[in-house]
GROMACS .gro file of C-alpha atoms in nm:
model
  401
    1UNK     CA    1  -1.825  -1.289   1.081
    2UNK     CA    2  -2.230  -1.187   1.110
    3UNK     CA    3  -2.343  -1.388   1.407
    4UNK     CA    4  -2.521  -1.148   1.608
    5UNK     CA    5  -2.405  -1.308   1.930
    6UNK     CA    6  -2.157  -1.127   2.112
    7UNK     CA    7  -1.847  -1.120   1.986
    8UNK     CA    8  -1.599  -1.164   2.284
    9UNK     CA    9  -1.246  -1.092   2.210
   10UNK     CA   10  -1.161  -1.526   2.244
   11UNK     CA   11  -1.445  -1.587   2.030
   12UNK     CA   12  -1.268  -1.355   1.733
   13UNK     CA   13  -0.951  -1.492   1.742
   14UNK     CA   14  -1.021  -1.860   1.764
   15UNK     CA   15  -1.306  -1.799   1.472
   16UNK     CA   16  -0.989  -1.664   1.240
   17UNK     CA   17  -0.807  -1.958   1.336
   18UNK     CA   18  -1.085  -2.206   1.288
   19UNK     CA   19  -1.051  -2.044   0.921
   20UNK     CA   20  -0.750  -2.109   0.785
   21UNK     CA   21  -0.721  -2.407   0.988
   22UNK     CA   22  -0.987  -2.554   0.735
   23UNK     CA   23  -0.793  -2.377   0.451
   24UNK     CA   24  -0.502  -2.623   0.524
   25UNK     CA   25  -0.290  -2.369   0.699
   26UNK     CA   26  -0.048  -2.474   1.002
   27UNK     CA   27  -0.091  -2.287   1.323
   28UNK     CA   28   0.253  -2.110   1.422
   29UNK     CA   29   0.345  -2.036   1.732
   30UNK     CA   30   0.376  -1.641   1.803
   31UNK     CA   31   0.771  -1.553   1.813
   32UNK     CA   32   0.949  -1.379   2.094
   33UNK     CA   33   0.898  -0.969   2.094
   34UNK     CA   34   1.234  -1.024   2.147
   35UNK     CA   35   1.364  -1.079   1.723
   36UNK     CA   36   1.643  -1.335   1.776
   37UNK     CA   37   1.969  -1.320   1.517
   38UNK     CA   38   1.803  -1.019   1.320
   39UNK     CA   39   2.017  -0.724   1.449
   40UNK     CA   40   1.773  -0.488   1.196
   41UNK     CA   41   1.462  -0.462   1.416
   42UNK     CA   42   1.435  -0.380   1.835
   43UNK     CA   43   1.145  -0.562   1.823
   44UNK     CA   44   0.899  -0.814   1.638
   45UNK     CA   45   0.717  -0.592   1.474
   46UNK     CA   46   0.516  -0.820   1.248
   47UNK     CA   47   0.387  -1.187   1.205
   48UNK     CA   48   0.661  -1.210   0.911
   49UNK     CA   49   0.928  -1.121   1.083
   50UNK     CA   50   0.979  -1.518   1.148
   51UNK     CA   51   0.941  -1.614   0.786
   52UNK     CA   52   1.222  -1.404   0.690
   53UNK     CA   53   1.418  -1.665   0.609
   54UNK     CA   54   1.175  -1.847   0.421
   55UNK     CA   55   1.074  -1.549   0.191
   56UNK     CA   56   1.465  -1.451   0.133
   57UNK     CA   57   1.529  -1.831   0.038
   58UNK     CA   58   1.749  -1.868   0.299
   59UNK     CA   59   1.581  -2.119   0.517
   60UNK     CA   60   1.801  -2.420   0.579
   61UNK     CA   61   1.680  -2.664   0.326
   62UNK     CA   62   1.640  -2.968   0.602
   63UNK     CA   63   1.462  -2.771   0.825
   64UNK     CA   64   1.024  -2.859   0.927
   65UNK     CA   65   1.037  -2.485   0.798
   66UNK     CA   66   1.133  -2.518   0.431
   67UNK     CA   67   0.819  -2.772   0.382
   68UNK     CA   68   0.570  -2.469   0.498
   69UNK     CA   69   0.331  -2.395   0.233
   70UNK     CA   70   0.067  -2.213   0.445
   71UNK     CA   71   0.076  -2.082   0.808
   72UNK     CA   72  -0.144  -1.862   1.033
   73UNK     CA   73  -0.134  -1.716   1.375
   74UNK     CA   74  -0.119  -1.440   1.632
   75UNK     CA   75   0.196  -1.244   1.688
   76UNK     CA   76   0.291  -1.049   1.965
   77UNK     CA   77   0.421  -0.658   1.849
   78UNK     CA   78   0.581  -0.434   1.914
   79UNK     CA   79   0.605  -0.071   1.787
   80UNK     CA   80   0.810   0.123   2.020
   81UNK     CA   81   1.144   0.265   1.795
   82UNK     CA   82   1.232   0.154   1.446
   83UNK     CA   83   1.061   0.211   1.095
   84UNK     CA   84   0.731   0.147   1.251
   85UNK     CA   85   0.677   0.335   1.581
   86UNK     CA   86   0.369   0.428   1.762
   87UNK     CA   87   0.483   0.543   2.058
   88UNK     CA   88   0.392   0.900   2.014
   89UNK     CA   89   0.015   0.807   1.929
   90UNK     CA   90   0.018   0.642   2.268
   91UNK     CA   91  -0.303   0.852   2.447
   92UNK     CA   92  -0.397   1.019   2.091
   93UNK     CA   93  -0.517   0.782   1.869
   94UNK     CA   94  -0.837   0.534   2.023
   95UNK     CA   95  -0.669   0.239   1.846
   96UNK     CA   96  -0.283   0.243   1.817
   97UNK     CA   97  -0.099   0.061   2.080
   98UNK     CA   98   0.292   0.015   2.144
   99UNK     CA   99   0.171  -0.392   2.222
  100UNK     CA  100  -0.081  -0.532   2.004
  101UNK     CA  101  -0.195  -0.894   1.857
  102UNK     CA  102  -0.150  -0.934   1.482
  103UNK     CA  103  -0.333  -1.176   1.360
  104UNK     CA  104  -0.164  -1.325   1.004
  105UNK     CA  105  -0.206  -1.591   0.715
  106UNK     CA  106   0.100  -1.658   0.483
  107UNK     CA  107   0.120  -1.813   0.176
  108UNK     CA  108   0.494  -1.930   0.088
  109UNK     CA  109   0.513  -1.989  -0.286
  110UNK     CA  110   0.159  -2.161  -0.296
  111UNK     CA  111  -0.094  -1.896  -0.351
  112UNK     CA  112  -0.089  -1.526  -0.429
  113UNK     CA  113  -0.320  -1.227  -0.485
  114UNK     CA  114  -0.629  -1.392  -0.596
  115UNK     CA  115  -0.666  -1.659  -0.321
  116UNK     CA  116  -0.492  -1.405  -0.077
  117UNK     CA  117  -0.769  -1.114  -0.114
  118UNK     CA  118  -1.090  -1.359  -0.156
  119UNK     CA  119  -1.001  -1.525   0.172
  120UNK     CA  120  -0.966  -1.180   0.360
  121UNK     CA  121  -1.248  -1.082   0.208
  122UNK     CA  122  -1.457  -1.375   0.308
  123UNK     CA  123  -1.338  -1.390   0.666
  124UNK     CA  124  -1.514  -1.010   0.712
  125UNK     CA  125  -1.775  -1.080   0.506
  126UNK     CA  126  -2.084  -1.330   0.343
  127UNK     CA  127  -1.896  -1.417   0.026
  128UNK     CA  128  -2.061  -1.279  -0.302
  129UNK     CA  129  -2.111  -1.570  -0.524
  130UNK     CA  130  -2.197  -1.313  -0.822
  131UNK     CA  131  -1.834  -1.185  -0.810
  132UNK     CA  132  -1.621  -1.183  -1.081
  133UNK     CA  133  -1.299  -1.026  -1.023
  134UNK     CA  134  -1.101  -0.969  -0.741
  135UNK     CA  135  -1.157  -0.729  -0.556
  136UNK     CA  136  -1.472  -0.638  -0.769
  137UNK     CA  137  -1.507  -1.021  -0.791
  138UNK     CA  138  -1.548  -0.973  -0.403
  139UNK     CA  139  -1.884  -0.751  -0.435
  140UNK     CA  140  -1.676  -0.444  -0.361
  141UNK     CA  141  -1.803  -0.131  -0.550
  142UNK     CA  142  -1.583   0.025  -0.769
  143UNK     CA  143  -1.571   0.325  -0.602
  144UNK     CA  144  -1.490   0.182  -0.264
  145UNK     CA  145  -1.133   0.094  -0.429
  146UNK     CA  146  -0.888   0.371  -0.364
  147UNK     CA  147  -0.557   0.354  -0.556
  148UNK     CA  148  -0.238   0.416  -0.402
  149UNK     CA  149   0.070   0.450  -0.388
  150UNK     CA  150   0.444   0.359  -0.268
  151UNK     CA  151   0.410   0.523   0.063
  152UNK     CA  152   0.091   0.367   0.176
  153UNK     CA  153   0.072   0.034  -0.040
  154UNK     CA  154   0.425  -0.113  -0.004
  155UNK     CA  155   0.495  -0.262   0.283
  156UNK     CA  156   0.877  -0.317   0.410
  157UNK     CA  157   0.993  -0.432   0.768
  158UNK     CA  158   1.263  -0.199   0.805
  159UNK     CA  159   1.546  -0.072   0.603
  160UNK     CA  160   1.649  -0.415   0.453
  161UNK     CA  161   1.506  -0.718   0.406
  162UNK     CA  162   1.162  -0.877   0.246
  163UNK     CA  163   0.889  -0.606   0.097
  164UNK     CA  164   0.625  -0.566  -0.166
  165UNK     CA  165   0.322  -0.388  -0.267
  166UNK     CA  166   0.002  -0.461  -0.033
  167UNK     CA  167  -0.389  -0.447  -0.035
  168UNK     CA  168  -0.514  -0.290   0.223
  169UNK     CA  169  -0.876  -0.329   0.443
  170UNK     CA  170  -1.043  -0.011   0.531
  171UNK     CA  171  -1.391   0.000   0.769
  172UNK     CA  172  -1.546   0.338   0.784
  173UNK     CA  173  -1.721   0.302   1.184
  174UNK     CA  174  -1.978   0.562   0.997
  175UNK     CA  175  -2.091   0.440   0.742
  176UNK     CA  176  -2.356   0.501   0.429
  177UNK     CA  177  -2.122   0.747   0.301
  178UNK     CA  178  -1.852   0.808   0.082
  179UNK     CA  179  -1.524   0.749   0.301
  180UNK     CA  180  -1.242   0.698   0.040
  181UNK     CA  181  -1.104   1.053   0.065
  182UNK     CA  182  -1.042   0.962   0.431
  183UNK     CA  183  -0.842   0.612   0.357
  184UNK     CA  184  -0.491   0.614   0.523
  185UNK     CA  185  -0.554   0.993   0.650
  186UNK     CA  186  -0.547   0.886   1.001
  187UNK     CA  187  -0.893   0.952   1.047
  188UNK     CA  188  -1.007   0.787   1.358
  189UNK     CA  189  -1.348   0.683   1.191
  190UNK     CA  190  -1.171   0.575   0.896
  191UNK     CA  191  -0.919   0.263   1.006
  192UNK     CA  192  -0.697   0.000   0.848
  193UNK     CA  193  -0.783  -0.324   0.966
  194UNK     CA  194  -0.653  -0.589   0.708
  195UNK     CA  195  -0.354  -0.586   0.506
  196UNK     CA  196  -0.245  -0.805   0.220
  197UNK     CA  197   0.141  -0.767   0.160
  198UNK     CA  198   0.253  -0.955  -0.128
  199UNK     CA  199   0.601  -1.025  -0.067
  200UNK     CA  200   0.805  -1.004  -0.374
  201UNK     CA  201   1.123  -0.829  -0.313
  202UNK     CA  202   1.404  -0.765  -0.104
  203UNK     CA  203   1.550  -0.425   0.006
  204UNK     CA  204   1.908  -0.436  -0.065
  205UNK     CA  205   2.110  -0.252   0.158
  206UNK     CA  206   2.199  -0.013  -0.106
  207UNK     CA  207   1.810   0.055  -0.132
  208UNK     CA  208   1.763  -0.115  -0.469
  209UNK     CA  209   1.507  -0.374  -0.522
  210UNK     CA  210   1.595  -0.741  -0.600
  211UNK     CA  211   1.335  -0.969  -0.712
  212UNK     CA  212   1.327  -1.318  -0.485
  213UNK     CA  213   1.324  -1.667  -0.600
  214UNK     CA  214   0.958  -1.708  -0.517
  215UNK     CA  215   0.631  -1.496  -0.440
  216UNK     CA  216   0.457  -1.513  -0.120
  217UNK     CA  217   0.153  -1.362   0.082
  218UNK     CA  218   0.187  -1.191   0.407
  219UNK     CA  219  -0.094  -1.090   0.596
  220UNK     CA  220  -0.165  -0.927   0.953
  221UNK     CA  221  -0.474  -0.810   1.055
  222UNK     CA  222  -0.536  -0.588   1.378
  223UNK     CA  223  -0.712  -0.808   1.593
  224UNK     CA  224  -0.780  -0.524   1.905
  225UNK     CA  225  -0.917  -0.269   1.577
  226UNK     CA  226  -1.145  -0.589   1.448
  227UNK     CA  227  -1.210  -0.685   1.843
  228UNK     CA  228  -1.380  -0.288   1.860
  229UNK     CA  229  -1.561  -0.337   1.521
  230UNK     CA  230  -1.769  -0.617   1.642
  231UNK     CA  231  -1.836  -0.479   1.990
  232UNK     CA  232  -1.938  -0.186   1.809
  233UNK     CA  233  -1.697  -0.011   2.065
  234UNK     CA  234  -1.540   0.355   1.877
  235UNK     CA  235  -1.197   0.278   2.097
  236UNK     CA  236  -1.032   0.015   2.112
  237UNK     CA  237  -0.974   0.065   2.493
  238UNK     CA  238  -1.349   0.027   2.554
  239UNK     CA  239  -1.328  -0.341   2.418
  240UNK     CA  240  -1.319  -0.672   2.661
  241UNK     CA  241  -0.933  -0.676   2.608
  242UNK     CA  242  -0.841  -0.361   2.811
  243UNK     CA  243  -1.177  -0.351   2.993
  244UNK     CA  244  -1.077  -0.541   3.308
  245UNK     CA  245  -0.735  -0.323   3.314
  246UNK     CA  246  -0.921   0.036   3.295
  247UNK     CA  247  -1.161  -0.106   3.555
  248UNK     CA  248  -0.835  -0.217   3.804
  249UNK     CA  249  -0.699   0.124   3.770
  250UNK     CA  250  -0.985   0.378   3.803
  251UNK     CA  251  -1.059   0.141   4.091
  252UNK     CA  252  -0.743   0.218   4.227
  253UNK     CA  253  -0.700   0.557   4.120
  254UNK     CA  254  -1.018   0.717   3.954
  255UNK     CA  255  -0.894   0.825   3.634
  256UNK     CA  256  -0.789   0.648   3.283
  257UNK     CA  257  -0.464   0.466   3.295
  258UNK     CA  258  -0.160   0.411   3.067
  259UNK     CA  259  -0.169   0.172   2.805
  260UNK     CA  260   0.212   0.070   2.749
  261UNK     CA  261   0.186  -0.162   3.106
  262UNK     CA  262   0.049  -0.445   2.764
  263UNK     CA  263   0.420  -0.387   2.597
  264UNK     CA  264   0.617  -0.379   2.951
  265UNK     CA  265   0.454  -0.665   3.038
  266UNK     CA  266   0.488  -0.926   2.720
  267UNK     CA  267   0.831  -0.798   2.614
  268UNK     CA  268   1.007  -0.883   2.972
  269UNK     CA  269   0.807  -1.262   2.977
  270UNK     CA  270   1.052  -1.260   2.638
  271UNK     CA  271   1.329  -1.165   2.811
  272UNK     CA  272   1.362  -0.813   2.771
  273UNK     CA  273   1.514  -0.627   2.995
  274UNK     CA  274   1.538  -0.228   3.082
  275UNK     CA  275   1.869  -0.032   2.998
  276UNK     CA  276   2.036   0.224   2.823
  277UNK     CA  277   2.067   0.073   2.474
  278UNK     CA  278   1.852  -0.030   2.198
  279UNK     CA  279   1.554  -0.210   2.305
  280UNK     CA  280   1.637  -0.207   2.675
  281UNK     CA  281   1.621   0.171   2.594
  282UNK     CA  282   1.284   0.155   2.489
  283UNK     CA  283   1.164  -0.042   2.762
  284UNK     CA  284   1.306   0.262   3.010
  285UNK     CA  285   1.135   0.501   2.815
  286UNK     CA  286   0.801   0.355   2.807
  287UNK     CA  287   0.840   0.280   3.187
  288UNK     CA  288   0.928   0.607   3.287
  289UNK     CA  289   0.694   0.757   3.087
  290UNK     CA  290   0.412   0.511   3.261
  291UNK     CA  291   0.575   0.613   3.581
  292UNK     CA  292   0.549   0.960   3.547
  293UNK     CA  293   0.184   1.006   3.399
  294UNK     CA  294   0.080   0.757   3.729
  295UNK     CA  295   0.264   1.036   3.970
  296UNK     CA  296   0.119   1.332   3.759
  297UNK     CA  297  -0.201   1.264   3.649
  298UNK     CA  298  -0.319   0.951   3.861
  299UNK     CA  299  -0.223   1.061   4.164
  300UNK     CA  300  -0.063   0.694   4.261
  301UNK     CA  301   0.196   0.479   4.127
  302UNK     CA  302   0.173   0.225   3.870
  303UNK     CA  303   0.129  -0.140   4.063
  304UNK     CA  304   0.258  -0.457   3.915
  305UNK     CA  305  -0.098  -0.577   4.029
  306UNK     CA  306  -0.208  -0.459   3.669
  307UNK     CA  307   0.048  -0.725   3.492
  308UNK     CA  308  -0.169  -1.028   3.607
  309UNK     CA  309  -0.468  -0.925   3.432
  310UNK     CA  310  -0.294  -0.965   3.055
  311UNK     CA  311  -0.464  -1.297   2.852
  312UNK     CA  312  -0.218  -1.568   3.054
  313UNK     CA  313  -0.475  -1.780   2.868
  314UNK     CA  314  -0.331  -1.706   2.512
  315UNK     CA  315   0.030  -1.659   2.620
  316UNK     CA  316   0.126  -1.840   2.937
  317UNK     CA  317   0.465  -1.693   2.943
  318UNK     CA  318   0.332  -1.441   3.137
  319UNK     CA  319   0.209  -1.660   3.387
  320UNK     CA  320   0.539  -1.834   3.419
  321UNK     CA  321   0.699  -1.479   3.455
  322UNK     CA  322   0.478  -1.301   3.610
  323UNK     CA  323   0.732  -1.308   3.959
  324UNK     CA  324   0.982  -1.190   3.778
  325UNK     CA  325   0.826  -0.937   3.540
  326UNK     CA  326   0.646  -0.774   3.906
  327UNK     CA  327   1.014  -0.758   4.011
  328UNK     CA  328   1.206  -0.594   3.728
  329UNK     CA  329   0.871  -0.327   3.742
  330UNK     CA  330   0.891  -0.269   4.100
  331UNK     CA  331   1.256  -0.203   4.094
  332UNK     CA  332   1.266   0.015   3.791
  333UNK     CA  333   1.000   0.227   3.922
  334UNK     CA  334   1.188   0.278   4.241
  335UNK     CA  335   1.506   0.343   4.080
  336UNK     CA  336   1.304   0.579   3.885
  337UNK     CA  337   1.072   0.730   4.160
  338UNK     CA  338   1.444   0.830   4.342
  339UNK     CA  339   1.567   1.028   4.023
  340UNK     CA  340   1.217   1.208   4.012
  341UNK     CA  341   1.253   1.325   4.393
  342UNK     CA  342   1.593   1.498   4.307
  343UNK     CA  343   1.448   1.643   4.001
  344UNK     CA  344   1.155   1.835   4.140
  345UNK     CA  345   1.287   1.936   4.427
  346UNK     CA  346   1.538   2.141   4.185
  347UNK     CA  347   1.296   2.237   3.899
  348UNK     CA  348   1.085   2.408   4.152
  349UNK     CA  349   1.393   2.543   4.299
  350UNK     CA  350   1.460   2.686   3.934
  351UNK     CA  351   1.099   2.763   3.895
  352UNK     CA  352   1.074   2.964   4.168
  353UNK     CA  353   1.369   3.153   4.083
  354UNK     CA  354   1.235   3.256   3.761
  355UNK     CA  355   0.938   3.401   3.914
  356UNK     CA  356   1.131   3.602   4.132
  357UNK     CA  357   1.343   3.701   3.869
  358UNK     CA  358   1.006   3.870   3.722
  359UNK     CA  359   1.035   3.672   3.456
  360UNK     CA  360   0.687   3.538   3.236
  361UNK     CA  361   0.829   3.255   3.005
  362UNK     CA  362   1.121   3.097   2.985
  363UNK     CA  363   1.284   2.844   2.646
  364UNK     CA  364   1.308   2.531   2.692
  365UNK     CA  365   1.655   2.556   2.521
  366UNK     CA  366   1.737   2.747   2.859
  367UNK     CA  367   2.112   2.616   3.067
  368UNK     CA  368   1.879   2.593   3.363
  369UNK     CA  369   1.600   2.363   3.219
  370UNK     CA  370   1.883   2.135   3.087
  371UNK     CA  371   2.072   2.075   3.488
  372UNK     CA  372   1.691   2.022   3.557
  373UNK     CA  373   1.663   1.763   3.260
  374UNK     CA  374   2.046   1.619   3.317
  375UNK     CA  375   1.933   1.537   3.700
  376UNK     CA  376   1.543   1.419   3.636
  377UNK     CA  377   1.496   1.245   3.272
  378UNK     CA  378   1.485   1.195   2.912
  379UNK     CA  379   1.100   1.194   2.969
  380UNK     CA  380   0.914   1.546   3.054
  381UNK     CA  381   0.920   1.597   3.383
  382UNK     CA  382   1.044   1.985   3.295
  383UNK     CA  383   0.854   2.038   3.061
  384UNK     CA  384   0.523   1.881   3.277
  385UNK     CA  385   0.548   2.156   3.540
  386UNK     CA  386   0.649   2.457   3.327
  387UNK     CA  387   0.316   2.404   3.065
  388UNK     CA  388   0.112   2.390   3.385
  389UNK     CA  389   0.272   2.720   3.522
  390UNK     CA  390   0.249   2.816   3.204
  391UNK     CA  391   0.598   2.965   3.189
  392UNK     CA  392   0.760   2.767   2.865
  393UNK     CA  393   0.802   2.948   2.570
  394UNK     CA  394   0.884   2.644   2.324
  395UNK     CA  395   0.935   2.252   2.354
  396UNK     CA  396   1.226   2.113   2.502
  397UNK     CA  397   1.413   1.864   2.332
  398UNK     CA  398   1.571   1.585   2.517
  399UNK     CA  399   1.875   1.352   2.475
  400UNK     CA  400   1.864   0.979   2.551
  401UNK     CA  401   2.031   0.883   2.890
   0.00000   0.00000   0.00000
């Protein structure tokens, strides 16, 4: 990828496809966010969460499936809840997102490391035809290798299931320096962008490691982190993906927006719906948290408006939905916007109080913060208002509802 043209965020994606097209992979269609008959994730939170079968051995035998050798795509995630959960970053970090587009290659008992890491490689990069091993066969320096360990470099989907040690991709957005101290530090200069997972195990439920029948190659690379790369954009958010969506709302409202409308959106075109369990959970809590940084900081509510402009182009279930994904928004923010009513109107009631009470600070452990909490939300509506009267003396912790 060295074209100096401008690299558009279509133009990125189809050029990884065109790839491993030509490498004799077969495109696969993105799964729901919605895992179906896997009761161990909320949500797809990985392009090889669909392959589980395959790499477990457990893919029935007659099946178009157990003939894949090679596969590529881009999968919609989610990391909202679970082993992998980015939820909290959500504001923080100028390229984590609770939706995001992983683009993947697999290789299912037909190639491994070698093949796996030179193809990476070459997609980022003009190959180095004086290479000789991989990744120093690659034209990497030695120094630019950082070793590490079980935490960082081996990648499992959740508790159970398919795992192994991985590769990963670093790019240092500064450059002509010596970055490796910085590598999986969570830097913001210093991001992962490629990972190699070479899928060798499973995770027994007793949390040993058994080896499986074959080895294969899963890979998933960050497609909105390479999109900022080669726009030469620091945040992700900056980038043509979210562009038109930050433009909609500080038209509307003047100010930055909130991101998790991208998650909202693509897990209710898969069905998902709001609730008090599990993934419907989730969905509530990313809402209401949307909900209450558009009354608090944006000074207007969030409009389903702001659904329309996700890519319909790459995933036309959100076209088809979009009626009914504009409905289930509109009614959970009402349901929502009538809880928050009844919950000011009493914190400031208990606020007030406080003051008069001559009282400076107050915990957030406090009997009268938790009625406030019991009739608002699990979100931080309480704890919103008393940090900007400056009155709470620690954080208050919150119970799911």
């Amino acid at each position: 990828m060295h074209d100096p043209e401008i690299w558009t965020s279509d133009r990125i994606r189809n050029e990884f496809f065109d790839y491993f097209k030509n490498k004799n992979h077969t495109f696969i269609s993105s799964s729901s966010t919605i895992p179906l008959n896997d009761p161990s994730l909320l949500f797809a939170n990985a392009g090889m969460n669909q392959f589980k079968p395959i790499f477990l051995g457990t893919v029935e035998p007659s099946s178009e499936r157990s003939k894949l050798k090679r596969a590529f795509n881009s999968q919609k995630c989610v990391r909202a809840g679970g082993k992998h959960d980015d939820l909290d970053n959500i504001g923080k970090s100028p390229h984590h997102h609770t939706f995001f587009e992983m683009l993947g290659n697999w290789s299912f008992g037909d190639y491994f490391k070698k093949e796996s890491i030179a193809q990476s490689w070459e997609v980022l990069t003009t190959p180095d035809l004086e290479a000789k091993q991989y990744w120093l066969d690659q034209g990497i320096p030695e120094d630019h290798i950082v070793p590490g360990n079980a935490k960082d470099n081996f990648w499992e989907m959740g508790k159970t299931g398919p795992c192994g040690p991985s590769s990963e991709i670093f790019f240092d957005r500064v450059g002509h320096r010596d970055a490796s101290h910085l590598v999986n530090k969570d830097d913001p200069d210093v991001i992962e962008i490629w990972n190699n997972v070479f899928i060798q195990f499973n995770r027994e439920a007793d949390g040993k490691l058994k080896p499986l029948p074959s080895m294969h190659v899963d890979t998933g690379l960050g497609f909105e982190r390479l999109v900022s790369i080669l726009q030469h954009e620091h945040s992700t958010y900056d980038t043509d993906l979210f562009r038109p969506i930050l433009t909609k709302i500080q038209h509307l409202t003047g100010v930055r927006p909130y991101e998790g409308r991208f998650a909202l959106t693509f897990v209710l075109s898969d069905g998902g719906i709001p609730g008090s369990v599990g993934c419907g959970y989730v969905l509530r809590h990313i809402l209401r948290r949307g909900t209450l940084t558009a009354r608090n900081k944006l000074g207007s509510p969030i409009g389903s408006v702001f659904s329309s402009l996700v890519p319909g182009h790459v995933y036309p279930e959100i076209l088809k939905n979009i009626k009914e994904i504009q409905d289930t928004l509109n009614r959970e923010e009402y349901t929502f916007s009538q809880v928050l009513e009844r919950g000011e109107k009493l914190f400031h009631q208990i606020a007030s109080s406080v003051v008069q009470q001559g009282m400076t600070k107050i915990s957030g452990q406090d009997r009268r913060i938790a009625i406030c909490n019991n009739h608002t939300t699990p979100l931080a509506l309480p704890h919103y208002h008393l940090q900007k009267r400056q009155l709470l003396t620690n954080k208050i912790r919150y119970h799911s509802r």
